[in-house]
């Protein structure tokens, strides 16, 4: 007859399962709230639209694990019809150039989206945790 011996008991298993559940919940919170920042960035960038390439390219990446936790990057992707990278255009708007004064898009969009993102994350948390 086989004999099974648990070295650490079920407490470690439960702790590991809870960590997995927290990571899944955090990913879901990021996925659900990222469209809020995408919409804010598109709205702020629309005022500077010439071809629409940059505005249309603003998207959220899937959540990823970093050394500091989970993150979700929202940025302009790809290149425009003129060959200029859309993220580069966004940087020119945000910080300006020697020929062009800064007209920030990312900072105002982030500031405007922050309370909405927090509220959405709280809503997801409460709905999944049945609070």
PDB file of C-alpha atoms in Angstrom:
ATOM      1  CA  UNK A   1       0.000   0.000   0.000  1.00  0.00           C
ATOM      2  CA  UNK A   2       1.272   3.479  -0.922  1.00  0.00           C
ATOM      3  CA  UNK A   3       1.975   5.963   1.784  1.00  0.00           C
ATOM      4  CA  UNK A   4       1.732   9.709   1.100  1.00  0.00           C
ATOM      5  CA  UNK A   5       3.412  12.185   3.326  1.00  0.00           C
ATOM      6  CA  UNK A   6       2.773  15.914   3.112  1.00  0.00           C
ATOM      7  CA  UNK A   7       5.866  17.873   3.996  1.00  0.00           C
ATOM      8  CA  UNK A   8       4.275  21.286   4.300  1.00  0.00           C
ATOM      9  CA  UNK A   9       0.603  20.570   4.665  1.00  0.00           C
ATOM     10  CA  UNK A  10      -2.354  22.167   2.996  1.00  0.00           C
ATOM     11  CA  UNK A  11      -1.549  25.679   4.236  1.00  0.00           C
ATOM     12  CA  UNK A  12       1.138  26.102   1.566  1.00  0.00           C
ATOM     13  CA  UNK A  13      -1.183  24.756  -1.114  1.00  0.00           C
ATOM     14  CA  UNK A  14      -3.955  27.139  -0.077  1.00  0.00           C
ATOM     15  CA  UNK A  15      -1.505  30.064  -0.020  1.00  0.00           C
ATOM     16  CA  UNK A  16      -0.309  29.167  -3.545  1.00  0.00           C
ATOM     17  CA  UNK A  17      -3.885  28.902  -4.839  1.00  0.00           C
ATOM     18  CA  UNK A  18      -4.773  32.250  -3.258  1.00  0.00           C
ATOM     19  CA  UNK A  19      -1.754  33.862  -4.948  1.00  0.00           C
ATOM     20  CA  UNK A  20      -2.854  32.470  -8.324  1.00  0.00           C
ATOM     21  CA  UNK A  21      -6.390  33.751  -7.759  1.00  0.00           C
ATOM     22  CA  UNK A  22      -5.086  37.217  -6.801  1.00  0.00           C
ATOM     23  CA  UNK A  23      -2.950  37.363  -9.951  1.00  0.00           C
ATOM     24  CA  UNK A  24      -5.900  36.320 -12.119  1.00  0.00           C
ATOM     25  CA  UNK A  25      -8.117  38.926 -10.468  1.00  0.00           C
ATOM     26  CA  UNK A  26      -5.470  41.631 -10.923  1.00  0.00           C
ATOM     27  CA  UNK A  27      -5.145  40.749 -14.630  1.00  0.00           C
ATOM     28  CA  UNK A  28      -8.906  40.927 -15.022  1.00  0.00           C
ATOM     29  CA  UNK A  29      -9.016  44.303 -13.257  1.00  0.00           C
ATOM     30  CA  UNK A  30      -6.371  45.659 -15.651  1.00  0.00           C
ATOM     31  CA  UNK A  31      -8.089  44.213 -18.744  1.00  0.00           C
ATOM     32  CA  UNK A  32     -11.448  45.680 -17.714  1.00  0.00           C
ATOM     33  CA  UNK A  33     -10.108  49.144 -16.858  1.00  0.00           C
ATOM     34  CA  UNK A  34      -7.602  49.654 -19.706  1.00  0.00           C
ATOM     35  CA  UNK A  35     -10.302  50.686 -22.241  1.00  0.00           C
ATOM     36  CA  UNK A  36     -11.056  53.696 -20.034  1.00  0.00           C
ATOM     37  CA  UNK A  37      -7.529  55.058 -20.478  1.00  0.00           C
ATOM     38  CA  UNK A  38      -7.563  54.147 -24.185  1.00  0.00           C
ATOM     39  CA  UNK A  39     -10.751  56.206 -24.649  1.00  0.00           C
ATOM     40  CA  UNK A  40      -9.314  59.187 -22.719  1.00  0.00           C
ATOM     41  CA  UNK A  41      -6.084  59.134 -24.720  1.00  0.00           C
ATOM     42  CA  UNK A  42      -7.972  58.924 -28.008  1.00  0.00           C
ATOM     43  CA  UNK A  43     -10.225  61.812 -26.975  1.00  0.00           C
ATOM     44  CA  UNK A  44      -7.256  64.016 -25.999  1.00  0.00           C
ATOM     45  CA  UNK A  45      -5.252  63.058 -29.107  1.00  0.00           C
ATOM     46  CA  UNK A  46      -8.187  63.648 -31.470  1.00  0.00           C
ATOM     47  CA  UNK A  47      -7.665  67.411 -31.208  1.00  0.00           C
ATOM     48  CA  UNK A  48      -4.270  66.941 -32.875  1.00  0.00           C
ATOM     49  CA  UNK A  49      -5.454  64.557 -35.553  1.00  0.00           C
ATOM     50  CA  UNK A  50      -4.221  64.999 -39.108  1.00  0.00           C
ATOM     51  CA  UNK A  51      -4.606  61.608 -40.731  1.00  0.00           C
ATOM     52  CA  UNK A  52      -6.095  59.747 -37.763  1.00  0.00           C
ATOM     53  CA  UNK A  53      -3.300  57.159 -37.841  1.00  0.00           C
ATOM     54  CA  UNK A  54      -1.994  57.979 -34.376  1.00  0.00           C
ATOM     55  CA  UNK A  55      -5.416  58.211 -32.727  1.00  0.00           C
ATOM     56  CA  UNK A  56      -6.570  54.937 -34.274  1.00  0.00           C
ATOM     57  CA  UNK A  57      -3.374  53.194 -33.162  1.00  0.00           C
ATOM     58  CA  UNK A  58      -3.854  53.854 -29.424  1.00  0.00           C
ATOM     59  CA  UNK A  59      -4.364  50.466 -27.825  1.00  0.00           C
ATOM     60  CA  UNK A  60      -3.789  48.582 -24.569  1.00  0.00           C
ATOM     61  CA  UNK A  61      -1.383  45.666 -24.352  1.00  0.00           C
ATOM     62  CA  UNK A  62      -2.417  42.601 -22.368  1.00  0.00           C
ATOM     63  CA  UNK A  63      -1.389  42.710 -18.691  1.00  0.00           C
ATOM     64  CA  UNK A  64       2.138  41.421 -18.055  1.00  0.00           C
ATOM     65  CA  UNK A  65       4.098  40.562 -14.935  1.00  0.00           C
ATOM     66  CA  UNK A  66       7.055  42.817 -14.203  1.00  0.00           C
ATOM     67  CA  UNK A  67       9.486  43.026 -11.304  1.00  0.00           C
ATOM     68  CA  UNK A  68       7.127  45.577  -9.727  1.00  0.00           C
ATOM     69  CA  UNK A  69       3.910  43.595 -10.233  1.00  0.00           C
ATOM     70  CA  UNK A  70       1.409  43.524 -13.078  1.00  0.00           C
ATOM     71  CA  UNK A  71       1.193  46.293 -15.643  1.00  0.00           C
ATOM     72  CA  UNK A  72      -0.779  47.135 -18.735  1.00  0.00           C
ATOM     73  CA  UNK A  73       0.752  49.530 -21.272  1.00  0.00           C
ATOM     74  CA  UNK A  74      -1.515  51.870 -23.213  1.00  0.00           C
ATOM     75  CA  UNK A  75       0.252  53.570 -26.111  1.00  0.00           C
ATOM     76  CA  UNK A  76       0.188  54.466 -29.783  1.00  0.00           C
ATOM     77  CA  UNK A  77       1.309  51.492 -31.860  1.00  0.00           C
ATOM     78  CA  UNK A  78       2.784  51.023 -35.327  1.00  0.00           C
ATOM     79  CA  UNK A  79       3.595  53.657 -37.922  1.00  0.00           C
ATOM     80  CA  UNK A  80       1.494  56.239 -39.690  1.00  0.00           C
ATOM     81  CA  UNK A  81       0.867  56.500 -43.409  1.00  0.00           C
ATOM     82  CA  UNK A  82       3.902  58.807 -43.693  1.00  0.00           C
ATOM     83  CA  UNK A  83       6.214  56.235 -42.045  1.00  0.00           C
ATOM     84  CA  UNK A  84       6.583  58.044 -38.711  1.00  0.00           C
ATOM     85  CA  UNK A  85       6.085  55.875 -35.643  1.00  0.00           C
ATOM     86  CA  UNK A  86       2.850  56.751 -33.884  1.00  0.00           C
ATOM     87  CA  UNK A  87       4.499  56.581 -30.451  1.00  0.00           C
ATOM     88  CA  UNK A  88       7.042  59.109 -31.716  1.00  0.00           C
ATOM     89  CA  UNK A  89       4.227  61.462 -32.772  1.00  0.00           C
ATOM     90  CA  UNK A  90       2.695  61.065 -29.319  1.00  0.00           C
ATOM     91  CA  UNK A  91       6.037  61.936 -27.692  1.00  0.00           C
ATOM     92  CA  UNK A  92       6.328  65.065 -29.857  1.00  0.00           C
ATOM     93  CA  UNK A  93       2.889  66.162 -28.666  1.00  0.00           C
ATOM     94  CA  UNK A  94       3.605  65.344 -25.036  1.00  0.00           C
ATOM     95  CA  UNK A  95       7.034  66.946 -24.760  1.00  0.00           C
ATOM     96  CA  UNK A  96       7.280  69.221 -27.788  1.00  0.00           C
ATOM     97  CA  UNK A  97      10.244  69.756 -30.088  1.00  0.00           C
ATOM     98  CA  UNK A  98      12.475  72.710 -30.781  1.00  0.00           C
ATOM     99  CA  UNK A  99       9.920  73.746 -33.422  1.00  0.00           C
ATOM    100  CA  UNK A 100       6.721  72.733 -31.659  1.00  0.00           C
ATOM    101  CA  UNK A 101       5.473  73.621 -28.212  1.00  0.00           C
ATOM    102  CA  UNK A 102       4.387  70.745 -25.965  1.00  0.00           C
ATOM    103  CA  UNK A 103       0.662  69.976 -26.053  1.00  0.00           C
ATOM    104  CA  UNK A 104       0.421  67.078 -23.598  1.00  0.00           C
ATOM    105  CA  UNK A 105      -1.974  64.233 -24.314  1.00  0.00           C
ATOM    106  CA  UNK A 106      -0.805  61.343 -22.121  1.00  0.00           C
ATOM    107  CA  UNK A 107      -0.592  63.249 -18.834  1.00  0.00           C
ATOM    108  CA  UNK A 108      -4.040  64.900 -19.051  1.00  0.00           C
ATOM    109  CA  UNK A 109      -5.592  61.635 -20.260  1.00  0.00           C
ATOM    110  CA  UNK A 110      -4.023  59.706 -17.398  1.00  0.00           C
ATOM    111  CA  UNK A 111      -5.171  62.294 -14.861  1.00  0.00           C
ATOM    112  CA  UNK A 112      -8.712  62.296 -16.255  1.00  0.00           C
ATOM    113  CA  UNK A 113      -8.908  58.492 -16.418  1.00  0.00           C
ATOM    114  CA  UNK A 114      -7.440  57.752 -12.980  1.00  0.00           C
ATOM    115  CA  UNK A 115     -10.623  58.044 -10.868  1.00  0.00           C
ATOM    116  CA  UNK A 116     -12.639  56.139 -13.493  1.00  0.00           C
ATOM    117  CA  UNK A 117     -10.016  53.390 -13.663  1.00  0.00           C
ATOM    118  CA  UNK A 118      -9.966  53.095  -9.876  1.00  0.00           C
ATOM    119  CA  UNK A 119     -13.766  52.877  -9.791  1.00  0.00           C
ATOM    120  CA  UNK A 120     -13.809  50.192 -12.501  1.00  0.00           C
ATOM    121  CA  UNK A 121     -11.123  48.172 -10.735  1.00  0.00           C
ATOM    122  CA  UNK A 122     -13.080  48.407  -7.480  1.00  0.00           C
ATOM    123  CA  UNK A 123     -16.249  47.310  -9.298  1.00  0.00           C
ATOM    124  CA  UNK A 124     -14.486  44.267 -10.799  1.00  0.00           C
ATOM    125  CA  UNK A 125     -12.945  43.388  -7.444  1.00  0.00           C
ATOM    126  CA  UNK A 126     -16.254  43.598  -5.612  1.00  0.00           C
ATOM    127  CA  UNK A 127     -18.169  41.651  -8.264  1.00  0.00           C
ATOM    128  CA  UNK A 128     -15.607  38.807  -8.304  1.00  0.00           C
ATOM    129  CA  UNK A 129     -15.247  38.722  -4.520  1.00  0.00           C
ATOM    130  CA  UNK A 130     -19.000  39.018  -3.981  1.00  0.00           C
ATOM    131  CA  UNK A 131     -18.662  42.005  -1.640  1.00  0.00           C
TER     132      UNK A 131
END
